[in-house]
Short mmCIF file of C-alpha atoms in Angstrom, two decimals:
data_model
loop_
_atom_site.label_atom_id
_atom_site.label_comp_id
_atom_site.label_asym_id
_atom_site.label_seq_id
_atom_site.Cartn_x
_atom_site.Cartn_y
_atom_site.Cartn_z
CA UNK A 1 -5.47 -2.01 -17.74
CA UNK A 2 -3.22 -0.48 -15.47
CA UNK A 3 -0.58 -3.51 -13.78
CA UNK A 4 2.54 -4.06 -11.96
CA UNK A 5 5.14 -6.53 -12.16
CA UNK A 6 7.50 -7.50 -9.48
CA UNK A 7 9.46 -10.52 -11.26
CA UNK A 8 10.83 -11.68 -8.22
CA UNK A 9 9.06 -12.89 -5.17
CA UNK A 10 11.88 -13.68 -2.66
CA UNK A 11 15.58 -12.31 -2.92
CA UNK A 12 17.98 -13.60 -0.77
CA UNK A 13 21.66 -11.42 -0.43
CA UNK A 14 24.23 -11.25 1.95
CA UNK A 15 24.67 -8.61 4.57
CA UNK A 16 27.01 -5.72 2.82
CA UNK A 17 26.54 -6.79 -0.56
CA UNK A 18 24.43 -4.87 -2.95
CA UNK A 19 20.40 -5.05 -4.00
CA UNK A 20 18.72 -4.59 -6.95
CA UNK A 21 14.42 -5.03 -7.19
CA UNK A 22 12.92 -5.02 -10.19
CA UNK A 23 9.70 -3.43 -11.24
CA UNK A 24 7.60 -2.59 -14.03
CA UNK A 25 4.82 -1.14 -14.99
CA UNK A 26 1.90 -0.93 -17.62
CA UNK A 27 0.09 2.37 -17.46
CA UNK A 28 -1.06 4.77 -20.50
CA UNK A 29 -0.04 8.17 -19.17
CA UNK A 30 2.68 9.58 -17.15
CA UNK A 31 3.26 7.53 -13.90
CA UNK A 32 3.32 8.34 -10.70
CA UNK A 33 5.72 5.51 -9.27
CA UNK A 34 6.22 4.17 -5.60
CA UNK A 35 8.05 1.79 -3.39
CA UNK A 36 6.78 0.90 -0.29
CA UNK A 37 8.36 -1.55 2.68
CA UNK A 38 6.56 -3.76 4.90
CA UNK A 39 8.03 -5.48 7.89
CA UNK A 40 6.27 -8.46 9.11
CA UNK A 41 2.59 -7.67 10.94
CA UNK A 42 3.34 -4.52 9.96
CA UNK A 43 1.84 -1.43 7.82
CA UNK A 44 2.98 0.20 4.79
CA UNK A 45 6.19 2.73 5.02
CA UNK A 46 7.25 4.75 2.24
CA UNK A 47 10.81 4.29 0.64
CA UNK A 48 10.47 6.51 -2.28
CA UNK A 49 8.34 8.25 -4.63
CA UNK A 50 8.52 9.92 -8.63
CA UNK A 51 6.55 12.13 -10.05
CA UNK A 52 8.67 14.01 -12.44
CA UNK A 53 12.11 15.56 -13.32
CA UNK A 54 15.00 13.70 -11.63
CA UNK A 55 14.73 9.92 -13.17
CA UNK A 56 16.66 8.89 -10.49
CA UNK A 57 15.17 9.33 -6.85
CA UNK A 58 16.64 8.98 -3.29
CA UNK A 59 14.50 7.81 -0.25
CA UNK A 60 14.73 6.82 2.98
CA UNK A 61 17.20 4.08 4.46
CA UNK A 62 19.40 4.57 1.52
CA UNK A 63 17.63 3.33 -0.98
CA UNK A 64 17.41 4.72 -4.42
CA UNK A 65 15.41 4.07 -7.85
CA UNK A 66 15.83 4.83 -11.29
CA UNK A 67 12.92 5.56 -13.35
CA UNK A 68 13.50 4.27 -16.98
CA UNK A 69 10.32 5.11 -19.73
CA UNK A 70 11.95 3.54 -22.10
CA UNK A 71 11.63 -0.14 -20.72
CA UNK A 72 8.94 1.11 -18.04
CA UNK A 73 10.53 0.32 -15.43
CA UNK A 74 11.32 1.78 -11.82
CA UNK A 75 14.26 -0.80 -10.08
CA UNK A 76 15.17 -0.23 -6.16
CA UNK A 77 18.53 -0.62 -5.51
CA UNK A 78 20.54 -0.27 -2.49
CA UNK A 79 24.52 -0.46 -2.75
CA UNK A 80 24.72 -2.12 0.81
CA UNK A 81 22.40 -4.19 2.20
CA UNK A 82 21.98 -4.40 6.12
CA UNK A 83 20.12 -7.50 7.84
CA UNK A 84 16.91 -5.05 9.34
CA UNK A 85 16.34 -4.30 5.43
CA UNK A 86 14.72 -8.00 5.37
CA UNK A 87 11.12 -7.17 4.52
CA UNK A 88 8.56 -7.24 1.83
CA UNK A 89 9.19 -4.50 -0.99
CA UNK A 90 5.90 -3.29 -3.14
CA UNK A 91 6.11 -1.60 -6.58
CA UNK A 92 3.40 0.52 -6.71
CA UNK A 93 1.25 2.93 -9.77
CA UNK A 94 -0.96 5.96 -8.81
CA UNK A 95 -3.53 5.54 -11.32
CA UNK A 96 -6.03 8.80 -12.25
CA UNK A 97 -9.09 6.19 -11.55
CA UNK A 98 -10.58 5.13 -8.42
CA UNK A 99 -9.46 8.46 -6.28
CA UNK A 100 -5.83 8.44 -7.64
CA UNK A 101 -5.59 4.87 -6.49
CA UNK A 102 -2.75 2.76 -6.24
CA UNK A 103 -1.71 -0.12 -8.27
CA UNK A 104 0.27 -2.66 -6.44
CA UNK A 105 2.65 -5.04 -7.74
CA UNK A 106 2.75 -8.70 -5.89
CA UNK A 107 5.81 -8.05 -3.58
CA UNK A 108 9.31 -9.45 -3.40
CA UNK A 109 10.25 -10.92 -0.15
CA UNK A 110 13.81 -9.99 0.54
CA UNK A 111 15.94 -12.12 3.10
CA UNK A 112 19.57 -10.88 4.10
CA UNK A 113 21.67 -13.48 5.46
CA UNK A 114 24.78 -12.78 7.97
CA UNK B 1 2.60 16.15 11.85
CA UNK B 2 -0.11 13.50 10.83
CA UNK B 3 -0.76 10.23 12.29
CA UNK B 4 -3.55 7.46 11.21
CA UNK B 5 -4.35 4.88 13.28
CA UNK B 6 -6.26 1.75 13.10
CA UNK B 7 -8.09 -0.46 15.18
CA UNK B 8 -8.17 -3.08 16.51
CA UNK B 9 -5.09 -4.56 15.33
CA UNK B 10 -6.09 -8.25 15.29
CA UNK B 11 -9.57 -9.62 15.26
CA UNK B 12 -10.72 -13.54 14.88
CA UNK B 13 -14.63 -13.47 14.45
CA UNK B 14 -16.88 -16.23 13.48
CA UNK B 15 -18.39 -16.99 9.65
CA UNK B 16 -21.51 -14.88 9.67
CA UNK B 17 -20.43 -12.35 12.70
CA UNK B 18 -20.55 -8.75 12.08
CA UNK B 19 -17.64 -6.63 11.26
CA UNK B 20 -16.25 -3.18 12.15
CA UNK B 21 -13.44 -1.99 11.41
CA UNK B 22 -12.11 1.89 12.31
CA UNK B 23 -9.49 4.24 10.67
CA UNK B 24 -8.46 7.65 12.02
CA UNK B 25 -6.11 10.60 10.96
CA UNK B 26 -5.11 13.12 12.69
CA UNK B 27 -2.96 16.23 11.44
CA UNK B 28 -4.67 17.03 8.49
CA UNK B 29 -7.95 18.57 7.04
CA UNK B 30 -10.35 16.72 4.32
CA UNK B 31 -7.99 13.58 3.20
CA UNK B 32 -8.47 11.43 0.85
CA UNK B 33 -9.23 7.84 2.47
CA UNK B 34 -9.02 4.30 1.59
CA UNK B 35 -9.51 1.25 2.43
CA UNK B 36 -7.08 -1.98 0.92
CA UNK B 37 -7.08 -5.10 1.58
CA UNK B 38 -4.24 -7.64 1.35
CA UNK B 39 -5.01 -11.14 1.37
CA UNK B 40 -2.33 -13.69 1.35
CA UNK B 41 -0.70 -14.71 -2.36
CA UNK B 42 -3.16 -12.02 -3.55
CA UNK B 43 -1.45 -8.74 -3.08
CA UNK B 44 -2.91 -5.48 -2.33
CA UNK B 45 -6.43 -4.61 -3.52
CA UNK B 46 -8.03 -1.50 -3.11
CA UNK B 47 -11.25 -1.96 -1.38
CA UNK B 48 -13.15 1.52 -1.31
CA UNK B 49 -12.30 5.22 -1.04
CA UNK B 50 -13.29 8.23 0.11
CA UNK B 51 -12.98 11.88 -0.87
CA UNK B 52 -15.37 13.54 2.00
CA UNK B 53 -18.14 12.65 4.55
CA UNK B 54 -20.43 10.42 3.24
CA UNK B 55 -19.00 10.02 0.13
CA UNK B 56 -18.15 6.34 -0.73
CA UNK B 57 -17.06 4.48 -3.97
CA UNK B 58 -16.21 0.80 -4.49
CA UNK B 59 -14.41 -0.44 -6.70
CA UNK B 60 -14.85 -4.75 -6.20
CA UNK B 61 -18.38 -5.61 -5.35
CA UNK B 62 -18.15 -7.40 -2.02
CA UNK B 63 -19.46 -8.71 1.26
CA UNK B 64 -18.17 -5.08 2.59
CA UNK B 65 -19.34 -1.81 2.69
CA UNK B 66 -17.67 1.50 4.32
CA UNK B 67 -18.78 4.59 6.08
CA UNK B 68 -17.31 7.95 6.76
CA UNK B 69 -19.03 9.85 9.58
CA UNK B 70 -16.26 12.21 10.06
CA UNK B 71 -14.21 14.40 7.73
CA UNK B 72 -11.14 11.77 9.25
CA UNK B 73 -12.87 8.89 10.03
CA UNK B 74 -13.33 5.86 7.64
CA UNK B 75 -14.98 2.65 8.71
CA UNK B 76 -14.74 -0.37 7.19
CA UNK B 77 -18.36 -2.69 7.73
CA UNK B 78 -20.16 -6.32 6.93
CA UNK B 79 -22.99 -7.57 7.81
CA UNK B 80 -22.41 -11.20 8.20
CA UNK B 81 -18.26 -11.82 7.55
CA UNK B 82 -17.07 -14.96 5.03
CA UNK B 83 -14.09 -17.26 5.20
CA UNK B 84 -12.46 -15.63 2.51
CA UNK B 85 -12.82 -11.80 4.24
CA UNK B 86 -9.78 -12.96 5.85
CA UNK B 87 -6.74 -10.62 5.39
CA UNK B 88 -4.88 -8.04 6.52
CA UNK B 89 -6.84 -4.64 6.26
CA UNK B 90 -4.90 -1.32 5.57
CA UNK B 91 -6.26 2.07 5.72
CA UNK B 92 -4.29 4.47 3.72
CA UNK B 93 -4.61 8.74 3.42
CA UNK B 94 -3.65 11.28 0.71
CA UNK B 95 -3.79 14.97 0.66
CA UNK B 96 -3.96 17.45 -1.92
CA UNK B 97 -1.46 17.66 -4.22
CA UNK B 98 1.12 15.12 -5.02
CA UNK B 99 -0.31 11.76 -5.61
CA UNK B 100 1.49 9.77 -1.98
CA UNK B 101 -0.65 7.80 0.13
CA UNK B 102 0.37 7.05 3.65
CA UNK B 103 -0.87 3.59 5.24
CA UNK B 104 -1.81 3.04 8.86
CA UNK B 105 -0.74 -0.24 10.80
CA UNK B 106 -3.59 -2.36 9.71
CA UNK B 107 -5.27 -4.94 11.06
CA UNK B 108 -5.34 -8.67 10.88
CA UNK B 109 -8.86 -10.49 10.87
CA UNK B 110 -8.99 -13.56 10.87
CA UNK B 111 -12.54 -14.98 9.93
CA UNK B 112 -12.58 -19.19 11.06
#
């Protein structure tokens, strides 16, 4: 079955230092991979998204992510952390079943402190 | 560009109340619709989608059901709610083509 694992539920870093999320994934065939942000009370937003080519991605807010098959992984990283990046960060799989549903991994709290 | 929209945002409703829930998208023709549902410690579950009027599929048997009465309109239903219906509710769209799904604000309920 397909799953998601987000090691790490709550990060804490300092404001300026650097940020690295970890994710991986179980899934047969090639993966569609996400990371999404959620502020408190507050919906989904994309960061990023891979498909293909490129193993490493850019998205929004400066935040990048390195697809890895080898150790099926897809880690966020950001080299600077500012404090309104404290949210919740979700790994995600698009799976073929279920309407090309996702697959979400549990979350990772992050918390920046000043 | 497209928008989706949910409401309302936060509900409280009795144990055995009725439920209704409403999802709209604007900007775009035939989506693919969805309904998750993220409960707390339990991450996000995929409740039911959608890939035209009328058309529903489940995935998790439940105290739900959902309706789509417009090409981009997806409503999210139960009969008589339980305590553990409680969550945060998050509709969610895709196109054609690549695979993204874009989420809508969501809405609290919170079933006492």
């Amino acid at each position: 079955a397909q799953s998601v694992t987000q090691p790490d539920i709550h990060i804490t870093v300092s404001e300026g230092a650097s940020l690295e999320l970890r994710c991986n994934y179980s899934y047969g065939a090639t993966p569609y991979l996400f990371w999404y942000v959620q502020s408190p009370g507050q919906g989904l937003q994309l960061l990023l998204k891979y498909f293909s080519g490129d193993t490493l991605v850019q998205g929004i807010k400066g935040f990048e992510a390195e697809f890895k098959r080898s150790q099926s992984s897809f880690n966020l990283r950001k080299p600077s952390v500012h404090w309104s990046d404290a949210a919740e960060y979700f790994c995600a799989v698009g799976v073929e079943e279920y309407g090309n549903k996702l697959v979400f991994g549990a979350g990772t709290i992050l918390r920046v402190k000043s | 560009s497209q928008t989706i929209h949910q409401w309302p945002a936060t509900l409280v409703q009795p144990v055995g109340s009725p439920l209704s829930l409403e999802c709209t998208v604007e900007g775009t023709s035939n989506p693919n619709l969805y309904w998750y549902r993220q409960a707390a410690g339990r991450g996000l579950q995929l409740l039911f989608y959608s890939v035209g009027i009328g058309q529903i599929s489940s995935e998790v048997p439940q105290n739900l059901s959902a309706s789509r009465p417009q090409d981009r309109q997806f409503i999210l239903s139960s009969k008589k709610l339980l305590l553990s219906d409680s969550g945060f509710y998050l509709c969610a769209w895709r196109g054609t083509g690549p695979e993204t799904q874009y989420f809508g604000p969501g809405t609290r309920l919170l079933v006492l």
